[in-house]
Coordinates of C-alpha atoms in Angstrom, one line a residue:
X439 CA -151.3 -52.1 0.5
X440 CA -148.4 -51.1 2.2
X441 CA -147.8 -47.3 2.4
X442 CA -144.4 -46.0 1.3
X443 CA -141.9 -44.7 4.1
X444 CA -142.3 -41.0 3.2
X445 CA -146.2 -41.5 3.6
X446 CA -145.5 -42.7 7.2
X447 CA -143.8 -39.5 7.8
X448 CA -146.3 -37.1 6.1
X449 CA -149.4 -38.6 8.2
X450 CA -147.3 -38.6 11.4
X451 CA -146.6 -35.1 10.9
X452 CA -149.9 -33.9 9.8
X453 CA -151.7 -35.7 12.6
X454 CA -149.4 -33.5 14.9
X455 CA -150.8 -30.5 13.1
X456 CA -154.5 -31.9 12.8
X457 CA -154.6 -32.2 16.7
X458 CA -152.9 -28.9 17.6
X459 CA -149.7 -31.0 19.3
X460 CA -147.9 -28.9 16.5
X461 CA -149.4 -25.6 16.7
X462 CA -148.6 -22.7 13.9
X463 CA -145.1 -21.3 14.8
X464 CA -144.1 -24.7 16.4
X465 CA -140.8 -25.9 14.7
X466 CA -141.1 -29.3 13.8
X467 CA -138.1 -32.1 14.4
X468 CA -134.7 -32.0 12.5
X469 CA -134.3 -33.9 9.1
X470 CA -132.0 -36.1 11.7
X471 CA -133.8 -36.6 13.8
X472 CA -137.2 -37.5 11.7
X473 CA -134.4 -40.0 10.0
X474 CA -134.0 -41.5 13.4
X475 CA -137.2 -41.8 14.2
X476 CA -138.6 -44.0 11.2
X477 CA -135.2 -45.5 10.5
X478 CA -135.0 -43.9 7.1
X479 CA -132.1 -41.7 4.9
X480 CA -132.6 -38.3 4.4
X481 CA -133.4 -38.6 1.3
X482 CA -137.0 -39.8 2.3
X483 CA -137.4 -37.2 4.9
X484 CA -137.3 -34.6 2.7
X485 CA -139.8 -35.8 0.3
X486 CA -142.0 -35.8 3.0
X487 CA -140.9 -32.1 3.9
X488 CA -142.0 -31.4 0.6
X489 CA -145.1 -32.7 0.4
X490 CA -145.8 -31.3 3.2
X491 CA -144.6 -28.0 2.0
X492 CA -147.3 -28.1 -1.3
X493 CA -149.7 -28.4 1.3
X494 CA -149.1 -25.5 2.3
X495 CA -148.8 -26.8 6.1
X496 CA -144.7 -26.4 6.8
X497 CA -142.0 -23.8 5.9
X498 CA -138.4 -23.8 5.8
X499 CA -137.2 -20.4 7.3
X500 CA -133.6 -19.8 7.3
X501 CA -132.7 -19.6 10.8
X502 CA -135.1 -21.0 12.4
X503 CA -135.5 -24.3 10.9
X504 CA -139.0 -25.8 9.4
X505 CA -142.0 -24.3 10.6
X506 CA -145.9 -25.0 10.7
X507 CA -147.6 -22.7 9.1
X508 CA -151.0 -23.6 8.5
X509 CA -152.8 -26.5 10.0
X510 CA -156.2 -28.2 7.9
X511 CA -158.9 -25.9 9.5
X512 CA -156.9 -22.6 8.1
X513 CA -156.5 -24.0 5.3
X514 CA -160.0 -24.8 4.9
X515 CA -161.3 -21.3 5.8
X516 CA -160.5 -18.1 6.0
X517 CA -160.5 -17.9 10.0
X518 CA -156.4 -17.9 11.6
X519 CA -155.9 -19.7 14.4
X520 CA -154.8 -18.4 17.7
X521 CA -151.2 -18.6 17.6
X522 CA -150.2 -20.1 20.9
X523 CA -146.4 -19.7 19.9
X524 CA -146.0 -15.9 19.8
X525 CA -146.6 -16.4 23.4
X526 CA -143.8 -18.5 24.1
X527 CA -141.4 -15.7 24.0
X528 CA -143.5 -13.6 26.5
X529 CA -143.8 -15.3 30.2
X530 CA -141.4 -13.8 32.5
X531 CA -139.3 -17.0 32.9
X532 CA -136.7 -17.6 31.3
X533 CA -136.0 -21.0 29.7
X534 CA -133.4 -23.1 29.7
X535 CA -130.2 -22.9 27.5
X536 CA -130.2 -25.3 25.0
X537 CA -127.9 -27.7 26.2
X538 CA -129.6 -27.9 29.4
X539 CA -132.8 -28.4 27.6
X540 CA -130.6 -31.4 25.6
X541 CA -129.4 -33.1 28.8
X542 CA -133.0 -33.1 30.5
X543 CA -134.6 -34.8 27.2
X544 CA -131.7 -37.3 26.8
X545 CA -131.9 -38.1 30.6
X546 CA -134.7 -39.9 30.1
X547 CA -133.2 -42.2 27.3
X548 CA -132.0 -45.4 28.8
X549 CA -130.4 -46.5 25.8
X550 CA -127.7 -43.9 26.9
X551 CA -125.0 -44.1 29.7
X552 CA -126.3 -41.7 32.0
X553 CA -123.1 -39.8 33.2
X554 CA -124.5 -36.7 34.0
X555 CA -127.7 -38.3 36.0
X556 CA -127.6 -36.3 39.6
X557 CA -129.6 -39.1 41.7
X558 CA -129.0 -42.6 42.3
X559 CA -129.1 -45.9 40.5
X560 CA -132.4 -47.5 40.6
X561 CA -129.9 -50.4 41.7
X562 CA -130.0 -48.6 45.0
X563 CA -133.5 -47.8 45.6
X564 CA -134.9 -49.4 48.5
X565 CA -137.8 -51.1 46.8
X566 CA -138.8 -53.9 49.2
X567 CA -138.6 -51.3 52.0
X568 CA -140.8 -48.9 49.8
X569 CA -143.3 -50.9 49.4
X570 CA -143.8 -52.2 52.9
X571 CA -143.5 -48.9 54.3
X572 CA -146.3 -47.2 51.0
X573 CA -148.7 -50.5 52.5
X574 CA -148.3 -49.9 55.7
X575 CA -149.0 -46.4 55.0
X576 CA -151.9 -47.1 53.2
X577 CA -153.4 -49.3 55.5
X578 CA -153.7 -46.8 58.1
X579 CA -155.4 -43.9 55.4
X580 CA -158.5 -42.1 56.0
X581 CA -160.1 -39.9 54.0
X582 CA -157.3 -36.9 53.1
X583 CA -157.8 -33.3 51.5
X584 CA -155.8 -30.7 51.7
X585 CA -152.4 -30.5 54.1
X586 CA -151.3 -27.5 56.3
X587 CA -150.0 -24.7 54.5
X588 CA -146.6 -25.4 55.8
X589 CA -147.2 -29.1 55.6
X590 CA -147.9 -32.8 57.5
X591 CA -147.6 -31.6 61.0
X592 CA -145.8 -35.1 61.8
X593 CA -144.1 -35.0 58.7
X594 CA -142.4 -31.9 60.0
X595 CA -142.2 -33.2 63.3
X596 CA -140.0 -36.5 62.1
X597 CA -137.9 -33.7 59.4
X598 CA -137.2 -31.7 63.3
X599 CA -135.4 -35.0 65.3
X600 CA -133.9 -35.8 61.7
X601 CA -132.1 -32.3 61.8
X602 CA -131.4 -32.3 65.4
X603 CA -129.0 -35.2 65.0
X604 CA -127.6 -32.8 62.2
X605 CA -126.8 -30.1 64.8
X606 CA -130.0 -28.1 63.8
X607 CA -132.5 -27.6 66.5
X608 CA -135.3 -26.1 64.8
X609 CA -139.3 -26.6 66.1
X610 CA -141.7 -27.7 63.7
X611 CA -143.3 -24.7 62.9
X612 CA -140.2 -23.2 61.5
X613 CA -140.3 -25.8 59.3
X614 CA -141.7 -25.9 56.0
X615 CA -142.4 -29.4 53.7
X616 CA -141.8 -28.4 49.7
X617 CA -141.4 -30.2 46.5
X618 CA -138.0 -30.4 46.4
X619 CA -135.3 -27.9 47.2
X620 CA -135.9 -26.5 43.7
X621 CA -139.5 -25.0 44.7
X622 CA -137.8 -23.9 47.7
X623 CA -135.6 -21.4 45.5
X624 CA -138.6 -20.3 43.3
X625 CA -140.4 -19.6 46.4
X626 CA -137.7 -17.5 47.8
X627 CA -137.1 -15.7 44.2
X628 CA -140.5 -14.3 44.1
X629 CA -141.7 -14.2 47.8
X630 CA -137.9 -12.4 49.5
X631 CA -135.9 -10.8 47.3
X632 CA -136.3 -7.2 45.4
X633 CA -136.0 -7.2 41.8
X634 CA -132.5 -6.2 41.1
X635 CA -131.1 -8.0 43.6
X636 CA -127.4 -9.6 43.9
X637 CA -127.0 -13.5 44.6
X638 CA -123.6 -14.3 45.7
X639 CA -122.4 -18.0 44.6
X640 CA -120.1 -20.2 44.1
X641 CA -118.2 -20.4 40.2
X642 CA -118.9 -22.7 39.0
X643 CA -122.5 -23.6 40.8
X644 CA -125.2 -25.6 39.4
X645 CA -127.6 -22.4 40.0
X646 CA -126.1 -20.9 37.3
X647 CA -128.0 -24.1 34.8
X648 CA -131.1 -23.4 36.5
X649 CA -133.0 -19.8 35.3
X650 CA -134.9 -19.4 38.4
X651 CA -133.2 -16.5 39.9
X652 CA -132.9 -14.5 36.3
X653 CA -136.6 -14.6 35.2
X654 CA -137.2 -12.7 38.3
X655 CA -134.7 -10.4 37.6
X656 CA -131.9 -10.8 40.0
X657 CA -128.2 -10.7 39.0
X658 CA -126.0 -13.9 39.6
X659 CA -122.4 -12.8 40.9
X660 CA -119.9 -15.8 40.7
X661 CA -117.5 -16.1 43.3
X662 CA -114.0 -18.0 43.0
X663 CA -113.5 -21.5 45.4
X664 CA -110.5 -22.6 46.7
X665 CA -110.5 -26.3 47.9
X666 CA -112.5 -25.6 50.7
X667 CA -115.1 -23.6 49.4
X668 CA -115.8 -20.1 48.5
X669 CA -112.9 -17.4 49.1
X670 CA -114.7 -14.9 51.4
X671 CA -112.4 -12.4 50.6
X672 CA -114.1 -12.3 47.5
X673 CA -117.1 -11.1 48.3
X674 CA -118.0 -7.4 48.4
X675 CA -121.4 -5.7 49.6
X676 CA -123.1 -3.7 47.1
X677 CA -123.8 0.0 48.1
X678 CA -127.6 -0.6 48.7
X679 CA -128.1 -2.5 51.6
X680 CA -131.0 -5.3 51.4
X681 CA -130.0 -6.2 48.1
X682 CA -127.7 -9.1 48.4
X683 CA -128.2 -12.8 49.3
X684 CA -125.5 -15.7 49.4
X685 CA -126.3 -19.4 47.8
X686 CA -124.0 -22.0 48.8
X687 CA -123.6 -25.6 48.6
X688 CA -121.3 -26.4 51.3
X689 CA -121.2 -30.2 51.7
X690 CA -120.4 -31.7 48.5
X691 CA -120.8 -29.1 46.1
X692 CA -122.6 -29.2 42.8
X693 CA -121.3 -29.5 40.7
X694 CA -117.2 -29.9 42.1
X695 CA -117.6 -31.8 44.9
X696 CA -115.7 -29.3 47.3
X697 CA -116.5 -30.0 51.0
X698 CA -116.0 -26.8 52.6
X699 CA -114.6 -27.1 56.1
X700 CA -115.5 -26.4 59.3
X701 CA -112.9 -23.3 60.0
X702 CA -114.2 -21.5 56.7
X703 CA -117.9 -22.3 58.0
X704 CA -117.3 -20.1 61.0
X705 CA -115.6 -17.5 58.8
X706 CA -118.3 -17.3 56.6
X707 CA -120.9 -17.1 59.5
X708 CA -119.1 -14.3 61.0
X709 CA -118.9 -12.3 57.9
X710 CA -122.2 -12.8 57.0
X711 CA -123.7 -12.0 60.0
X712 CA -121.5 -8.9 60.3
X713 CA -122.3 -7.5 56.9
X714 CA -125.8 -8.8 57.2
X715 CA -125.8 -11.1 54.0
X716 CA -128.5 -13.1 54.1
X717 CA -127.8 -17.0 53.4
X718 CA -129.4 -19.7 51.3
X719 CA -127.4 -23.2 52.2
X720 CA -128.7 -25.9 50.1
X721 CA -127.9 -29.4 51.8
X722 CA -129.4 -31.7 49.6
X723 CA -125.9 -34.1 49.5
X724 CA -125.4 -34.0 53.4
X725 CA -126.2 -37.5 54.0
X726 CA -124.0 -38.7 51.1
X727 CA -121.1 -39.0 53.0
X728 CA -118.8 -42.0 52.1
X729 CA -115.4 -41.8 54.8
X730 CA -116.0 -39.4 57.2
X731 CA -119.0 -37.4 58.3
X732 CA -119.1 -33.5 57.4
X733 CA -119.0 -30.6 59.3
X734 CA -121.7 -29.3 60.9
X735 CA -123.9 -27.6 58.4
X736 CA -123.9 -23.3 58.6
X737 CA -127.6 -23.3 59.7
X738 CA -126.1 -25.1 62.9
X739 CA -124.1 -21.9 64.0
X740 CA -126.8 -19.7 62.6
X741 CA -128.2 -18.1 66.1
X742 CA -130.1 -15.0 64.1
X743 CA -132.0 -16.6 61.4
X744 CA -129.6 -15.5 59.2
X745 CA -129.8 -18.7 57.0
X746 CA -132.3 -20.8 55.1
X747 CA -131.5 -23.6 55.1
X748 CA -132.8 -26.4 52.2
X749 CA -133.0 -30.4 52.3
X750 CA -134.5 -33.0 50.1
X751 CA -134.9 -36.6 49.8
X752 CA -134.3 -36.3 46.4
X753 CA -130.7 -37.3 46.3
X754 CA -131.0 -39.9 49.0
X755 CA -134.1 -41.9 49.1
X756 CA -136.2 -40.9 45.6
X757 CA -136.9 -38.0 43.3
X758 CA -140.1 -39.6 42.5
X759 CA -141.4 -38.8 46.1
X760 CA -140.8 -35.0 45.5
X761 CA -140.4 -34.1 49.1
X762 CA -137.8 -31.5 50.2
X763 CA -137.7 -29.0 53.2
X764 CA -136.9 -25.2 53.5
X765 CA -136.1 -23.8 57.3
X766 CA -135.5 -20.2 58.8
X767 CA -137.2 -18.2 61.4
X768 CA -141.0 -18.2 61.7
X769 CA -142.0 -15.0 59.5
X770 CA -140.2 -16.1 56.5
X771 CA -141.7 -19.6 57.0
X772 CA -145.0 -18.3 57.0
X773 CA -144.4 -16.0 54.2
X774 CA -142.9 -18.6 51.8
X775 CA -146.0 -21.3 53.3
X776 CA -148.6 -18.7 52.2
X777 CA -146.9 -18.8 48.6
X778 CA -146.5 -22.1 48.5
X779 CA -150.6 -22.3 49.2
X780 CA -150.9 -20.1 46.5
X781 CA -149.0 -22.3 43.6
X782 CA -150.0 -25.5 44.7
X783 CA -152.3 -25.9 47.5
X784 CA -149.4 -28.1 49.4
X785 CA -147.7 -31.3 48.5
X786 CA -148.8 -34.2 47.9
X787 CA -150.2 -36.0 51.4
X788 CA -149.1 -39.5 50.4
X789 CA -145.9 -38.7 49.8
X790 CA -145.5 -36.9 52.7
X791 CA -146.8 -39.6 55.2
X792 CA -144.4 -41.7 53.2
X793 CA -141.4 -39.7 53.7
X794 CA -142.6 -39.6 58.1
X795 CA -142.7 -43.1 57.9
X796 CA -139.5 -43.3 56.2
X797 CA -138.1 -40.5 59.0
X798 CA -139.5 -41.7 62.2
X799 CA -138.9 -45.8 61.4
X800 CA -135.5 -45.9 61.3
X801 CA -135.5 -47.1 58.0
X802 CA -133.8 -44.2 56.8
X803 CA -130.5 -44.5 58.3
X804 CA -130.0 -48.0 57.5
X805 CA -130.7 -47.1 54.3
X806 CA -128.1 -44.1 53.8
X807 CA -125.7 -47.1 55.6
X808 CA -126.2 -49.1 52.5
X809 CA -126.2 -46.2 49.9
X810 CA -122.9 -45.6 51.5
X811 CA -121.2 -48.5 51.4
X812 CA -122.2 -48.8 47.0
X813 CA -121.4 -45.4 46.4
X814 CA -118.1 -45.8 47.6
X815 CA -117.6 -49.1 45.0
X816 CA -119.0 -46.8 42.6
X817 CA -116.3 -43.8 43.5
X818 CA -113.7 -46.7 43.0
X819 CA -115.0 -48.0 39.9
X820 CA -114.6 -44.5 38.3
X821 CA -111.5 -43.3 39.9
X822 CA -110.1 -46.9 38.8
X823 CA -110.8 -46.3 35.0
X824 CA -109.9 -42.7 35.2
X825 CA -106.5 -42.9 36.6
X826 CA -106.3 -46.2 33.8
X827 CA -107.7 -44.2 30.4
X828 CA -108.2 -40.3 31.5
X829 CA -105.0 -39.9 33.3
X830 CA -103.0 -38.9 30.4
X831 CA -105.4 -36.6 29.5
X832 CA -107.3 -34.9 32.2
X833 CA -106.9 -34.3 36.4
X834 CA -109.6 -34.5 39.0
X835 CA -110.1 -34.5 43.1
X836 CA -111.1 -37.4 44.6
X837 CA -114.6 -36.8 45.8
X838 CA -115.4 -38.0 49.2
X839 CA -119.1 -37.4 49.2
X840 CA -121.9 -36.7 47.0
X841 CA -121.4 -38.7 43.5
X842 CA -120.0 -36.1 41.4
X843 CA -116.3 -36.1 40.0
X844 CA -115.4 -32.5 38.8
X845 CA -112.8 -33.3 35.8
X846 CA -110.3 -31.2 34.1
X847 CA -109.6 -31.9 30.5
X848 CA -106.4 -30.8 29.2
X849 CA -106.6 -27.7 26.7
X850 CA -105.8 -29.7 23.5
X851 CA -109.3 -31.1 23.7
X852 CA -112.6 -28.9 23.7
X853 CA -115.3 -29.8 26.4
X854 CA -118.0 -28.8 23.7
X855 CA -117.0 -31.4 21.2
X856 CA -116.1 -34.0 23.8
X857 CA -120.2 -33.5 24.6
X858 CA -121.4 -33.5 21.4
X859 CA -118.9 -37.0 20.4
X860 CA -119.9 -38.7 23.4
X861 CA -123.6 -38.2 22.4
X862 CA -123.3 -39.7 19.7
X863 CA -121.7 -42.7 21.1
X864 CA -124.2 -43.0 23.6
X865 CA -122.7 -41.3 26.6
X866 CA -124.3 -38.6 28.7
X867 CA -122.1 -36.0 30.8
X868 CA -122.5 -32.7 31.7
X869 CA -120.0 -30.3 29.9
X870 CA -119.0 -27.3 32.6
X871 CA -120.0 -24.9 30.6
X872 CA -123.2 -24.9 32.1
X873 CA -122.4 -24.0 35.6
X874 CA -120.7 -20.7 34.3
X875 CA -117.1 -22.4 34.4
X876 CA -115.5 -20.1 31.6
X877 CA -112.5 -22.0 30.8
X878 CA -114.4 -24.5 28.6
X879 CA -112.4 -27.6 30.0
X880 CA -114.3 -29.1 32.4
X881 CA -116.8 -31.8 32.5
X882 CA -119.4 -33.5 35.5
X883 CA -119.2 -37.5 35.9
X884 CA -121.7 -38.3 37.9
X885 CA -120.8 -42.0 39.0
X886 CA -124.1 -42.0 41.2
X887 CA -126.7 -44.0 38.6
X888 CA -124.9 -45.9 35.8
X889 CA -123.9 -49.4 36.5
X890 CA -120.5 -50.3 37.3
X891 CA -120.3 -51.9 33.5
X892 CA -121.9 -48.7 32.1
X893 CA -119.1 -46.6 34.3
X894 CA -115.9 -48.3 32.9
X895 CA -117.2 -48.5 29.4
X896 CA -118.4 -44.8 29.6
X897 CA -114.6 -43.3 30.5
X898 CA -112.7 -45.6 27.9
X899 CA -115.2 -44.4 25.1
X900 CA -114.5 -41.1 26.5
X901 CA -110.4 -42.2 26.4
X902 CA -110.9 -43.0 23.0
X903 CA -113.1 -39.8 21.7
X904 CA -109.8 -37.8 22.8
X905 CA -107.4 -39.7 21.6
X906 CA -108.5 -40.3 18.4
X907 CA -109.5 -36.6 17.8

């Protein structure tokens, strides 16, 4: 016999419970969302809820939404559990704000139009080269354990000649192979910097969506761009000496796509080094380039080890391989290796005699040639249907590398509610709220992984959202 709907939902929910999925103090799914998920009203939702609340196993708190309370074996006994949730609140690191948390669940629907996506379109991953270069690799494996504590010594070998031809001479041993330029800034948060210290940044920045800094107590201190990056008459040195660090993301920013230039590189070099303000440059977009190469990056006039300097393959090549880079002078490379050692015992070895291959082939470059070239149909493709269906409501800079457009919405129309209505539609973007940009009108269109189809249907539905507010 068939069970009725509600049913469905009762045993789905109580096997959550049953096997501790959905522990006591867990809240459970919105009425919504349950709705959406067995393609029922609400009406049958909440008979479920209810018979689940006679059981004594949920609880509607106002507030908080419906919470387990009791799961079979304290129902059956006398014994609580061990409430894992009162933990939650407790670990030192922070967690996301809630919108971030949205974006990084929906980013992983593909029913969506993934406008906010920061990497690039599966339509430009390099598969046939991947797997030639993952069998050639694995052809020539032996036995592996565990890597160096600062990683593949040929792996770091082919990152030094890649950064040379970047303006960055830098032997391997300054090197240091992570999982992405993310770990990179965990490592620094808890193996360089006092608690209470200040990091300088850009406003808006894309640190300012990550809590990495905050959870180990350090202080974020926005500072205002012009069009070629920050304003360094803006920043100030805190009485306390040693307590201060600068973040910056000078080629291509994230999330406005600013290129700083190479006369406000030297300035900033020069102050820094004169005020003795260490720097964190994240170069993750570098090779993104679409009309002109940048300038030279600020580690390449750094001649005190004054910067640390961070690069990935995340953005270029493939998230999926998790391989990323930090370098600075010997004693903080061995400090942040013997950290790394103690979090993870070292990245993975495959990907890293992956990512050599990819380095030392050649492969590489005529790869970023080709990324190139379809990024800058895909810039065209989205300044083309903004300038046709956004330019009446909204202003932007033409980006010319990275795959971010940094959009202003005119005041008549919150960013908040253009998020939430685009949602719903099936759009993703990134609202600017979280990157600290206070205004509230500003929006990230990332034109880097949608298709070209997906790209001019995603800004006339977002046309249409603010015209028919």
């Amino acid at each position: 016999m068939k069970k009725p709907k509600y049913q469905l939902i009762v045993d789905f929910i109580k096997d959550k419970i049953s096997k501790g999925e959905w522990a006591i103090g867990s809240r459970i799914p919105s009425q919504r969302h349950l709705a959406k998920m067995f393609d029922v009203n609400r009406s049958t939702v909440i008979t479920a809820l209810e018979e689940l609340m006679a059981d004594g196993l949920i609880e509607g708190i106002t507030g908080k939404g419906t919470i387990v309370t009791n799961n079979t074996w304290t129902l059956m006994g006398n014994r609580s559990s061990t409430n894992w949730n009162e933990n939650i609140t407790l670990g030192i690191h922070k967690p996301s704000v809630s919108t971030v948390q949205e974006i990084n669940e929906a980013e992983s629907n593909n029913n969506l139009i993934q406008l906010s996506k920061g990497e690039l379109s599966p339509e430009m991953f390099p598969l046939e080269e991947m797997r030639f270069i993952v069998q050639k690799v694995s052809n020539q494996l032996t036995s592996f354990g565990y890597e160096e504590p600062k990683g593949n010594i040929k792996l770091r070998r082919a990152i030094s000649d890649y950064l040379k031809i970047r303006g960055i001479d830098v032997s391997p041993s300054s090197i240091l192979v992570v999982s992405g330029a993310l770990q990179a800034l965990h490592l620094i948060s808890i193996g360089l910097l006092q608690r209470g210290s200040t990091i300088f940044l850009e406003i808006p920045s894309y640190l300012y969506s990550l809590t990495v800094f905050q959870s180990v107590g350090m202080e974020l201190k926005g500072l205002p761009m012009d069009r070629e990056g920050i304003k360094i008459d803006s920043i100030y040195q805190p009485k306390e000496k040693g307590k201060s660090i600068l973040y910056s993301i000078p080629t291509f920013h994230n999330p406005t796509g600013t290129l700083m230039q190479k006369k406000r590189r030297k300035e900033l070099i020069e102050y820094c080094e004169r005020e003795q303000l260490p720097i964190i440059e994240d170069d993750v977009y570098r090779d993104l380039w679409m009309d002109t190469m940048p300038p030279e990056p600020l580690k390449a006039m750094d001649h005190y080890g004054n910067v640390l300097y961070l690069g990935s393959l995340s953005k270029t090549l493939s998230p999926g391989l998790r391989i990323g880079w930090v370098v600075g002078s010997e004693s903080v490379i061995n400090r942040l290796a013997d950290l790394k050692m103690q979090s993870d015992y070292g990245s993975s070895t495959l990907s890293q005699l992956v990512a050599t291959e990819w380095l030392s082939s050649g492969v590489y470059d005529q790869h970023l040639e080709n990324v190139r070239e379809q990024l800058k149909v895909r810039r065209s493709t989205a300044l083309e249907s903004l300038n046709k269906h956004l330019s009446s409501y909204a202003t932007w800079d033409f980006p010319t590398g990275g795959f971010f457009i940094w959009i202003k919405i005119k005041p008549t129309f919150k960013v908040k509610r253009l998020f939430d209505k685009a949602l719903s539609k099936g759009i993703l973007l990134n609202p600017g709220s979280i990157y600290a940009e206070q205004s509230g009108q500003f929006i990230r269109l990332s034109f880097g992984f949608a298709s070209l189809d997906e790209i001019k249907i995603g800004i006339f539905q977002l046309s249409q959202i603010i015209k028919n507010q």
